[in-house]
Coordinates of C-alpha atoms and ligand atoms in Angstrom, one line a residue:
F1 CA -28.3 5.2 62.3
A2 CA -29.4 4.1 58.9
R3 CA -32.3 6.5 58.8
R4 CA -30.1 9.5 59.8
L5 CA -27.5 8.6 57.3
H6 CA -30.0 8.3 54.5
K7 CA -31.6 11.6 55.4
T8 CA -28.3 13.5 55.6
V9 CA -27.1 12.2 52.3
R10 CA -30.4 13.0 50.5
K11 CA -30.4 16.5 52.0
L12 CA -26.8 17.1 50.8
L13 CA -27.6 15.8 47.3
P14 CA -31.1 17.0 46.5
D15 CA -30.5 16.3 42.7
C16 CA -29.8 12.7 43.2
E17 CA -32.1 9.8 43.7
I18 CA -30.3 7.4 46.0
R19 CA -31.3 3.9 47.0
F20 CA -29.6 2.1 49.9
I21 CA -29.6 -1.7 49.7
R22 CA -28.5 -3.9 52.4
S23 CA -25.8 -6.3 51.4
E24 CA -25.8 -9.9 52.5
D25 CA -22.4 -11.1 53.3
G26 CA -20.6 -8.6 51.2
S27 CA -17.1 -9.6 52.2
G28 CA -17.6 -13.3 51.3
K29 CA -19.8 -13.0 48.2
G30 CA -18.1 -9.7 47.1
A31 CA -14.7 -11.3 47.1
A32 CA -16.1 -14.1 45.0
M33 CA -17.7 -11.6 42.6
V34 CA -14.5 -9.6 42.2
T35 CA -12.7 -12.8 41.5
A36 CA -15.3 -14.0 39.0
V37 CA -15.1 -10.7 37.1
A38 CA -11.3 -10.8 37.1
Y39 CA -11.4 -14.3 35.9
R40 CA -13.8 -13.5 33.1
L41 CA -11.6 -10.6 32.0
A42 CA -8.5 -12.6 32.2
A43 CA -10.1 -15.5 30.2
Q44 CA -11.3 -13.0 27.6
H45 CA -7.9 -11.4 27.4
K46 CA -6.3 -14.8 26.9
A47 CA -8.8 -15.7 24.3
R48 CA -8.1 -12.5 22.3
Q49 CA -4.4 -13.0 22.6
K50 CA -4.7 -16.5 21.3
I51 CA -6.6 -15.2 18.2
L52 CA -4.0 -12.5 17.7
E53 CA -1.0 -14.8 18.2
P54 CA -0.7 -16.0 14.5
L55 CA -0.5 -12.4 13.4
K56 CA 2.6 -11.8 15.5
L57 CA 5.7 -12.9 13.5
S58 CA 8.9 -14.1 15.1
H59 CA 12.4 -13.2 13.8
E60 CA 12.7 -16.8 12.4
Q61 CA 9.4 -16.5 10.5
L62 CA 10.6 -13.2 9.0
L63 CA 13.9 -14.7 8.0
E64 CA 11.9 -17.4 6.3
V65 CA 9.8 -14.9 4.5
K66 CA 13.0 -13.1 3.3
A67 CA 14.4 -16.5 2.1
R68 CA 11.2 -17.4 0.2
M69 CA 11.1 -14.0 -1.4
R70 CA 14.6 -14.5 -2.6
M71 CA 13.7 -17.9 -4.1
E72 CA 10.6 -16.5 -5.9
M73 CA 12.8 -13.6 -7.3
E74 CA 15.2 -16.2 -8.8
K75 CA 12.2 -18.0 -10.4
G76 CA 10.8 -14.8 -11.9
L77 CA 14.2 -13.9 -13.4
G78 CA 15.0 -17.3 -14.9
K79 CA 14.1 -18.0 -18.5
E80 CA 12.9 -21.6 -17.7
T81 CA 11.0 -20.8 -14.5
H82 CA 9.5 -17.4 -15.5
A83 CA 6.2 -18.8 -16.9
E84 CA 5.2 -20.5 -13.7
A85 CA 6.7 -17.9 -11.4
T86 CA 4.3 -15.8 -9.2
V87 CA 6.7 -12.9 -8.6
K88 CA 7.1 -11.9 -12.2
M89 CA 10.3 -9.8 -12.1
L90 CA 9.3 -7.9 -15.2
P91 CA 12.0 -6.1 -17.3
T92 CA 11.1 -2.4 -17.6
Y93 CA 13.6 -1.3 -20.3
V94 CA 14.7 1.5 -18.0
C95 CA 18.5 1.2 -17.9
S96 CA 19.8 4.7 -17.3
T97 CA 19.0 7.1 -14.6
P98 CA 18.7 10.9 -15.2
D99 CA 22.1 12.6 -15.5
G100 CA 20.8 16.2 -15.2
T101 CA 21.1 17.1 -18.9
E102 CA 17.5 16.3 -19.7
K103 CA 15.2 19.1 -20.5
G104 CA 11.8 19.9 -22.1
D105 CA 8.1 19.7 -21.5
F106 CA 6.4 16.4 -21.1
L107 CA 2.9 15.1 -20.4
A108 CA 2.4 12.3 -17.9
L109 CA -0.5 10.2 -17.0
D110 CA -0.9 8.4 -13.7
L111 CA -3.3 5.6 -13.7
G112 CA -3.5 2.8 -11.1
G113 CA -3.8 4.6 -7.8
T114 CA -6.8 6.1 -6.0
N115 CA -6.8 9.1 -8.4
F116 CA -6.2 9.4 -12.1
R117 CA -4.1 12.4 -12.9
V118 CA -2.9 14.2 -16.0
L119 CA 0.3 16.2 -15.5
L120 CA 2.4 18.7 -17.4
V121 CA 6.1 18.4 -16.3
R122 CA 8.8 20.9 -17.2
V123 CA 12.3 19.5 -16.8
R124 CA 15.2 22.0 -16.8
N125 CA 18.9 21.5 -16.9
G126 CA 22.0 23.5 -16.2
M127 CA 21.8 26.3 -13.6
R128 CA 18.1 26.0 -13.2
R129 CA 18.1 22.2 -13.0
G130 CA 14.8 21.0 -11.5
V131 CA 11.3 19.9 -12.2
E132 CA 8.2 21.9 -12.3
M133 CA 4.7 20.3 -12.4
H134 CA 1.1 21.1 -13.0
N135 CA -1.5 18.5 -12.6
K136 CA -5.2 17.9 -12.4
I137 CA -7.0 15.0 -10.7
Y138 CA -9.8 13.3 -12.4
S139 CA -12.1 10.7 -10.8
I140 CA -12.7 7.4 -12.5
P141 CA -16.2 6.2 -11.6
V142 CA -16.5 2.6 -10.5
E143 CA -18.7 1.8 -13.6
I144 CA -15.8 2.8 -15.8
M145 CA -13.1 1.0 -13.7
Q146 CA -15.2 -2.1 -14.1
G147 CA -16.8 -1.4 -17.4
T148 CA -15.3 -2.0 -20.9
G149 CA -11.8 -1.2 -21.9
E150 CA -13.0 1.2 -24.6
E151 CA -15.0 3.2 -22.1
L152 CA -12.0 3.4 -19.7
F153 CA -9.6 4.6 -22.4
D154 CA -12.2 7.0 -23.9
H155 CA -12.5 8.5 -20.4
I156 CA -8.8 8.8 -20.1
V157 CA -8.5 10.6 -23.4
Y158 CA -11.4 12.9 -22.5
C159 CA -9.4 13.8 -19.3
I160 CA -6.3 14.5 -21.4
S161 CA -8.3 16.7 -23.7
D162 CA -9.8 18.6 -20.7
F163 CA -6.4 19.1 -19.2
L164 CA -4.8 20.5 -22.4
E165 CA -7.7 22.9 -22.6
Y166 CA -7.3 23.8 -18.9
M167 CA -3.6 24.5 -19.5
G168 CA -4.3 26.5 -22.6
M169 CA -2.3 24.0 -24.7
K170 CA -4.8 22.5 -27.1
G171 CA -3.2 21.3 -30.3
V172 CA 0.3 21.1 -28.8
S173 CA 1.9 17.6 -29.3
L174 CA 4.2 16.6 -26.4
P175 CA 6.0 13.4 -25.6
L176 CA 4.0 11.4 -23.0
G177 CA 5.0 9.1 -20.2
F178 CA 2.3 6.8 -19.1
T179 CA 2.5 5.6 -15.5
F180 CA 0.4 2.5 -15.5
S181 CA 0.7 0.7 -12.2
F182 CA -0.4 -2.8 -13.1
P183 CA 1.7 -5.8 -14.0
C184 CA 2.7 -5.4 -17.7
Q185 CA 5.0 -7.4 -19.9
Q186 CA 7.2 -5.1 -21.7
N187 CA 9.3 -5.8 -24.8
N188 CA 10.1 -2.1 -25.2
L189 CA 10.0 1.0 -23.2
D190 CA 7.0 2.2 -25.1
E191 CA 4.9 -0.9 -24.9
G192 CA 3.1 -2.6 -22.0
I193 CA 1.0 -5.7 -22.3
L194 CA -1.4 -5.9 -19.3
L195 CA -1.0 -9.2 -17.6
K196 CA -3.9 -8.8 -15.1
W197 CA -5.8 -6.0 -13.4
T198 CA -5.3 -5.5 -9.7
K199 CA -6.5 -3.0 -7.0
G200 CA -10.1 -2.7 -7.9
F201 CA -9.8 -2.3 -11.7
K202 CA -11.6 -4.8 -13.9
A203 CA -12.3 -3.2 -17.3
T204 CA -13.0 -5.9 -19.9
G205 CA -10.9 -6.4 -23.1
C206 CA -7.6 -5.1 -21.7
E207 CA -5.8 -8.1 -20.3
G208 CA -3.4 -9.4 -22.9
E209 CA -3.5 -6.1 -24.8
D210 CA -0.8 -3.4 -25.2
V211 CA -2.1 -0.4 -23.2
V212 CA -0.3 2.0 -25.4
G213 CA -2.2 0.6 -28.4
L214 CA -5.5 0.9 -26.4
L215 CA -4.6 4.5 -25.6
K216 CA -3.7 5.4 -29.2
D217 CA -6.9 3.8 -30.5
A218 CA -8.9 6.0 -28.1
I219 CA -6.9 9.1 -29.2
H220 CA -7.7 8.3 -32.8
R221 CA -11.4 7.7 -32.0
R222 CA -11.6 11.2 -30.5
E223 CA -9.8 12.8 -33.6
E224 CA -8.7 15.8 -31.6
F225 CA -5.0 15.6 -31.0
D226 CA -2.0 13.3 -31.4
L227 CA 0.5 12.2 -28.8
D228 CA 3.9 10.6 -28.9
V229 CA 3.7 7.9 -26.2
V230 CA 7.4 7.4 -25.3
A231 CA 7.3 5.3 -22.1
V232 CA 5.1 3.0 -20.1
V233 CA 6.2 3.3 -16.5
N234 CA 5.3 1.4 -13.4
D235 CA 4.8 3.7 -10.3
T236 CA 7.7 1.9 -8.5
V237 CA 10.0 2.7 -11.3
G238 CA 8.8 6.3 -11.4
T239 CA 9.4 6.6 -7.7
M240 CA 13.0 5.2 -8.0
M241 CA 13.7 7.6 -10.8
T242 CA 12.4 10.6 -8.9
C243 CA 14.5 9.9 -5.9
G244 CA 17.4 9.0 -8.2
Y245 CA 17.3 12.5 -9.6
E246 CA 18.3 13.7 -6.1
D247 CA 20.3 10.8 -4.8
P248 CA 22.5 8.7 -7.1
Y249 CA 22.5 5.8 -4.5
C250 CA 18.8 5.3 -5.1
E251 CA 18.5 2.0 -7.0
V252 CA 15.3 0.6 -5.4
G253 CA 11.7 1.8 -5.6
L254 CA 8.9 0.9 -3.1
I255 CA 5.2 1.6 -3.0
V256 CA 3.0 1.1 0.0
G257 CA -0.3 2.8 -0.9
T258 CA -3.5 1.2 -2.2
G259 CA -1.3 -1.7 -3.2
S260 CA 2.3 -2.7 -2.6
N261 CA 5.2 -3.3 -5.1
A262 CA 8.9 -2.8 -5.6
C263 CA 11.5 -2.5 -8.3
Y264 CA 15.3 -2.4 -8.3
M265 CA 18.3 -2.3 -10.6
E266 CA 19.2 -5.9 -11.5
E267 CA 22.3 -7.1 -13.4
M268 CA 21.5 -7.7 -17.1
R269 CA 23.2 -11.1 -16.9
N270 CA 20.5 -12.1 -14.4
V271 CA 17.6 -10.7 -16.4
E272 CA 17.3 -13.8 -18.6
L273 CA 14.2 -12.6 -20.4
V274 CA 16.2 -9.9 -22.2
E275 CA 19.2 -10.4 -24.5
G276 CA 22.5 -9.0 -23.4
D277 CA 24.7 -9.3 -20.3
E278 CA 26.1 -5.8 -20.0
G279 CA 25.0 -3.2 -17.5
R280 CA 21.8 -3.2 -15.5
M281 CA 18.1 -2.9 -16.0
C282 CA 15.3 -1.9 -13.6
V283 CA 13.1 -4.9 -12.8
N284 CA 9.5 -4.4 -11.7
M285 CA 9.1 -7.2 -9.2
E286 CA 5.3 -7.2 -8.9
W287 CA 5.9 -8.5 -5.4
G288 CA 2.3 -8.1 -4.5
A289 CA 1.7 -11.6 -6.0
F290 CA 4.3 -13.2 -3.6
G291 CA 2.5 -16.0 -1.9
D292 CA 0.1 -16.8 -4.8
S293 CA 1.9 -20.1 -5.2
G294 CA 0.9 -21.0 -1.6
C295 CA 4.3 -20.4 -0.2
L296 CA 3.0 -18.0 2.5
D297 CA 0.1 -20.2 3.5
D298 CA 1.7 -21.1 6.9
I299 CA 1.7 -17.4 8.0
R300 CA -1.6 -16.4 6.4
T301 CA -4.4 -16.3 9.0
E302 CA -8.1 -17.0 8.6
F303 CA -8.6 -13.3 8.5
D304 CA -6.3 -12.9 5.4
V305 CA -8.2 -15.8 3.8
A306 CA -11.6 -14.1 4.5
V307 CA -10.4 -10.7 3.1
D308 CA -9.0 -12.5 0.0
E309 CA -12.1 -14.5 -0.7
L310 CA -14.4 -11.4 -0.8
S311 CA -11.9 -9.4 -2.9
L312 CA -12.2 -8.7 -6.6
N313 CA -9.3 -11.1 -7.4
P314 CA -9.5 -14.0 -5.0
G315 CA -6.3 -16.0 -4.6
K316 CA -4.2 -13.3 -6.2
Q317 CA -1.9 -10.7 -4.7
R318 CA -1.7 -12.4 -1.4
F319 CA 1.4 -10.6 -0.1
E320 CA -0.1 -7.2 -1.1
K321 CA -3.3 -8.1 0.7
M322 CA -1.4 -8.5 4.0
I323 CA 0.4 -5.2 3.5
S324 CA -1.4 -2.4 1.7
G325 CA -4.0 0.3 2.3
M326 CA -6.8 -1.3 0.3
Y327 CA -6.8 -4.3 2.7
L328 CA -5.5 -3.5 6.2
G329 CA -8.7 -2.0 7.4
E330 CA -10.6 -5.0 6.2
I331 CA -8.3 -7.3 8.1
V332 CA -9.0 -5.3 11.3
R333 CA -12.7 -5.4 10.7
N334 CA -12.7 -9.2 10.3
I335 CA -10.8 -9.6 13.6
L336 CA -13.2 -7.2 15.4
M337 CA -16.1 -9.2 14.0
D338 CA -14.6 -12.5 15.2
F339 CA -13.9 -11.0 18.7
T340 CA -17.5 -9.8 18.9
K341 CA -19.0 -13.1 17.8
R342 CA -17.1 -14.7 20.6
G343 CA -18.4 -12.2 23.1
L344 CA -14.9 -10.7 23.5
L345 CA -15.7 -7.2 22.3
F346 CA -18.6 -4.7 22.1
R347 CA -20.4 -6.7 24.7
G348 CA -20.9 -9.4 22.1
R349 CA -23.3 -7.3 20.0
I350 CA -22.6 -7.3 16.3
S351 CA -23.9 -4.2 14.6
E352 CA -25.0 -4.0 11.0
R353 CA -22.2 -1.4 10.6
L354 CA -19.5 -3.8 11.7
K355 CA -20.8 -6.3 9.1
T356 CA -20.4 -3.8 6.3
R357 CA -17.4 -4.4 4.1
G358 CA -15.0 -1.5 3.8
I359 CA -16.3 0.7 6.6
F360 CA -13.1 0.3 8.5
E361 CA -10.8 2.4 6.3
T362 CA -7.0 2.0 6.6
K363 CA -6.7 5.7 7.5
F364 CA -8.4 4.8 10.8
L365 CA -5.5 2.6 11.6
S366 CA -3.3 5.7 11.4
Q367 CA -5.7 7.8 13.4
I368 CA -6.2 5.2 16.2
E369 CA -2.5 4.6 16.5
S370 CA -1.3 8.1 16.5
D371 CA 0.0 8.7 20.0
R372 CA -1.5 12.1 20.5
L373 CA -5.0 10.5 20.3
A374 CA -6.5 9.8 23.7
L375 CA -8.6 6.7 24.0
L376 CA -11.7 9.0 24.2
Q377 CA -11.0 10.0 20.6
V378 CA -10.6 6.3 19.6
R379 CA -14.1 5.9 21.0
S380 CA -15.4 8.8 18.9
I381 CA -13.9 7.3 15.8
L382 CA -15.7 4.0 16.7
Q383 CA -18.9 6.0 17.4
H384 CA -18.6 7.7 14.0
L385 CA -18.6 4.1 12.6
G386 CA -21.8 3.4 14.5
L387 CA -20.0 1.2 17.0
E388 CA -21.0 1.7 20.6
S389 CA -17.9 1.0 22.6
T390 CA -16.7 1.1 26.2
C391 CA -13.3 2.3 27.2
D392 CA -12.0 -1.3 27.3
D393 CA -13.3 -1.8 23.8
S394 CA -11.3 1.0 22.5
I395 CA -8.1 -0.3 24.1
I396 CA -8.8 -3.6 22.3
V397 CA -9.4 -2.0 19.0
K398 CA -6.2 0.0 19.3
E399 CA -4.3 -3.2 20.0
V400 CA -5.8 -5.0 16.9
C401 CA -4.8 -2.1 14.7
A402 CA -1.3 -2.1 16.1
V403 CA -0.8 -5.9 15.5
V404 CA -2.1 -5.7 11.9
A405 CA -0.1 -2.7 11.0
R406 CA 3.1 -4.0 12.6
R407 CA 2.8 -7.3 10.7
A408 CA 2.3 -5.4 7.4
A409 CA 5.4 -3.3 8.1
Q410 CA 7.5 -6.3 9.0
L411 CA 6.4 -8.3 6.0
C412 CA 7.3 -5.4 3.8
G413 CA 10.7 -5.1 5.5
A414 CA 11.3 -8.8 5.0
G415 CA 10.7 -8.4 1.3
M416 CA 13.0 -5.3 1.2
A417 CA 15.7 -7.2 3.0
A418 CA 15.7 -9.9 0.3
V419 CA 16.0 -7.2 -2.4
V420 CA 18.9 -5.3 -0.8
D421 CA 20.8 -8.5 0.0
K422 CA 20.5 -9.7 -3.5
I423 CA 21.9 -6.4 -4.9
R424 CA 24.8 -6.7 -2.4
E425 CA 25.5 -10.3 -3.5
N426 CA 25.1 -9.4 -7.2
R427 CA 28.0 -6.9 -6.8
G428 CA 30.1 -9.2 -4.6
L429 CA 30.2 -6.8 -1.7
D430 CA 30.6 -7.4 2.0
F431 CA 28.8 -4.2 2.7
L432 CA 26.3 -2.3 0.6
K433 CA 25.1 1.3 1.0
I434 CA 21.9 1.9 -0.8
T435 CA 18.9 4.2 -1.0
V436 CA 15.3 3.2 -1.4
G437 CA 12.8 5.7 -2.9
V438 CA 9.4 5.2 -1.3
D439 CA 5.9 6.5 -2.1
G440 CA 2.4 5.7 -0.9
T441 CA 0.1 7.2 1.6
L442 CA 0.1 4.3 4.1
Y443 CA 3.9 4.5 4.4
K444 CA 3.9 8.3 4.6
L445 CA 1.0 8.8 7.0
H446 CA 1.0 5.8 9.3
P447 CA 2.7 6.8 12.6
H448 CA 4.8 3.6 13.0
F449 CA 4.9 1.8 9.6
S450 CA 8.2 3.3 8.4
T451 CA 10.0 2.8 11.7
V452 CA 9.0 -0.8 12.0
M453 CA 9.8 -1.6 8.4
Q454 CA 13.3 0.0 8.7
E455 CA 14.0 -1.9 11.9
T456 CA 13.1 -5.1 10.2
V457 CA 15.3 -4.5 7.2
K458 CA 18.2 -3.7 9.6
Q459 CA 17.6 -6.9 11.6
L460 CA 17.3 -9.2 8.5
S461 CA 20.0 -7.6 6.3
P462 CA 22.7 -6.4 8.7
K463 CA 25.3 -6.1 5.9
C464 CA 23.3 -3.4 4.2
E465 CA 23.0 0.2 5.2
V466 CA 19.6 1.3 3.7
T467 CA 18.4 4.8 3.6
F468 CA 14.7 5.4 2.8
L469 CA 13.9 8.5 0.9
Q470 CA 10.3 9.7 0.5
S471 CA 9.5 10.5 -3.0
E472 CA 7.3 13.4 -3.9
D473 CA 4.9 12.4 -6.5
G474 CA 7.0 9.6 -8.0
S475 CA 4.4 8.4 -10.4
G476 CA 4.0 11.8 -12.1
K477 CA 7.5 13.2 -12.0
G478 CA 9.1 9.8 -12.5
A479 CA 7.1 9.2 -15.7
A480 CA 8.3 12.5 -17.1
L481 CA 11.9 11.9 -16.1
I482 CA 11.9 8.5 -17.8
T483 CA 10.4 10.1 -20.9
A484 CA 13.0 12.9 -20.7
V485 CA 15.8 10.4 -20.5
A486 CA 14.4 8.4 -23.4
C487 CA 14.1 11.5 -25.5
R488 CA 17.6 12.6 -24.7
I489 CA 18.9 9.2 -25.7
R490 CA 16.8 9.2 -28.9
E491 CA 18.0 12.6 -29.9
A492 CA 21.6 11.6 -29.2
G493 CA 21.0 8.6 -31.5
Q494 CA 19.6 10.8 -34.3
R495 CA 22.6 13.1 -34.2
Ligands
LIG501 P1 -2.1 5.0 -4.6 O1 -1.3 3.9 -4.0 O2 -3.4 4.5 -5.0 O3 -1.3 5.7 -5.7 P2 -1.9 6.4 -2.2 O4 -0.5 6.2 -2.1 O5 -2.5 7.7 -1.9 O6 -2.4 6.1 -3.6 O7 -2.6 5.3 -1.2 C1 -4.0 5.3 -1.0 C2 -4.2 4.3 0.1 O8 -3.7 4.8 1.3 C3 -5.7 4.0 0.3 O9 -5.9 2.6 0.1 C4 -6.0 4.3 1.8 O10 -6.5 3.2 2.4 C5 -4.6 4.5 2.4 N1 -4.7 5.7 3.3 C6 -5.2 6.9 3.1 N2 -5.0 7.7 4.1 C7 -4.3 7.0 5.0 C8 -3.8 7.3 6.3 N3 -4.0 8.4 6.9 N4 -3.0 6.3 6.9 C9 -2.9 5.1 6.3 N5 -3.3 4.8 5.1 C10 -4.0 5.7 4.4
LIG502 MG1 0.4 6.2 -6.3

């Protein structure tokens, strides 16, 4: 029987080499083998879940994050407590939103994101109300980002000069809005003292200096043109203003890109750092530094600590490091390494690639989680990273990405819930309707981030109806609008 069976099979499959092995006690031993494999898989699954557990936040934990954010906000606003506060709540001297009568041509600079840009913005009023923009992207080499301040600002002025030539506007002097997305202490709209670099910048001799002064010095060194620097603008504020131009309910700005930050309209009576009690002023929260006092240590995981320790600014921007594009991929990579070291992934083999910092970019989180992508394509992304994976591996990687992104969106939502509830209480309302202007590639391109964040805000602040409006180029357009408003007010004052 056996011989005939073998012969028939081989004849039917001439291209295959087939060996027949006699099993010994298949039903007994086999059952044990199946059970053993199932056991191993279940144990490994359990081990992975245990590692991921601390990254899954409960409703209570999120409420706690919201409450702590609220406490840190009060500290930042208070005159007595500001100095030691980690969430700085910086006054921006932006008090009025566009009313549609602004007009003119403005230059804007956008520094502090992935790209440095110079823009020409034309603002029109009346029947042709609207904003028209031209911009050019310039790269800032790492040597310059982390070189001297003079080199950095000389490079910026070189880019402005190149842009003016490109636009055929050499010699024209225009009012300029400078979007400078780092924490700055402002005593005026046209001044910004850099408190500390974040997000990969580290140029020397800038911290503690007025960046408008540094820019003007560089302009004078070049002796080619002069510019009237009207406003230093944080990208959150620019985003709020851009959305405010379309929607008057927009009184909050949010960024979830390379870094994360927010701003909102606070009552002047609560902005204790600035004289006066009338009206409102936009406050740049610098919420990325939330947690730097240690108040989030109970929810930070070993992976957050590892990412922080190897960053350019250890111990700083702890909230941002759990939320934003510069860090999420690194958190995922650290978890994957831990899994692999424990033999729970990639057959326990750690590749050199996996050990390389920064190879797992945050855009992969979006790609891997996009529902259209079959697991096979997840595998091809992993393969592209030099990671040999099985089908099971790719399911695991997808889950890790989901957990990390979900936590980021929930934390961001908890922070936002604190902000909108404070605005509601400021105004003594039982119910608040408000719009948040949002910018940032992570928010815009991740398939689930915005949904999870919005759900979280709804759950944590049920007395607020919050609409999220995506801003188009908030940092460029916003800087020009703020400059336009400032020029309008200045001209009105001169009349
Ligand atoms: P910035 O905040 O620097 O002004 P962006 O808003 O463009 O600039 O954000 C850049 C960040 O977005 C990068 O850190 C990058 O990791 C992240 N990113 C880029 N593409 C994607 C994507 N498809 N999904 C999620 N994040 C992305
Ligand atoms: Mg940006």
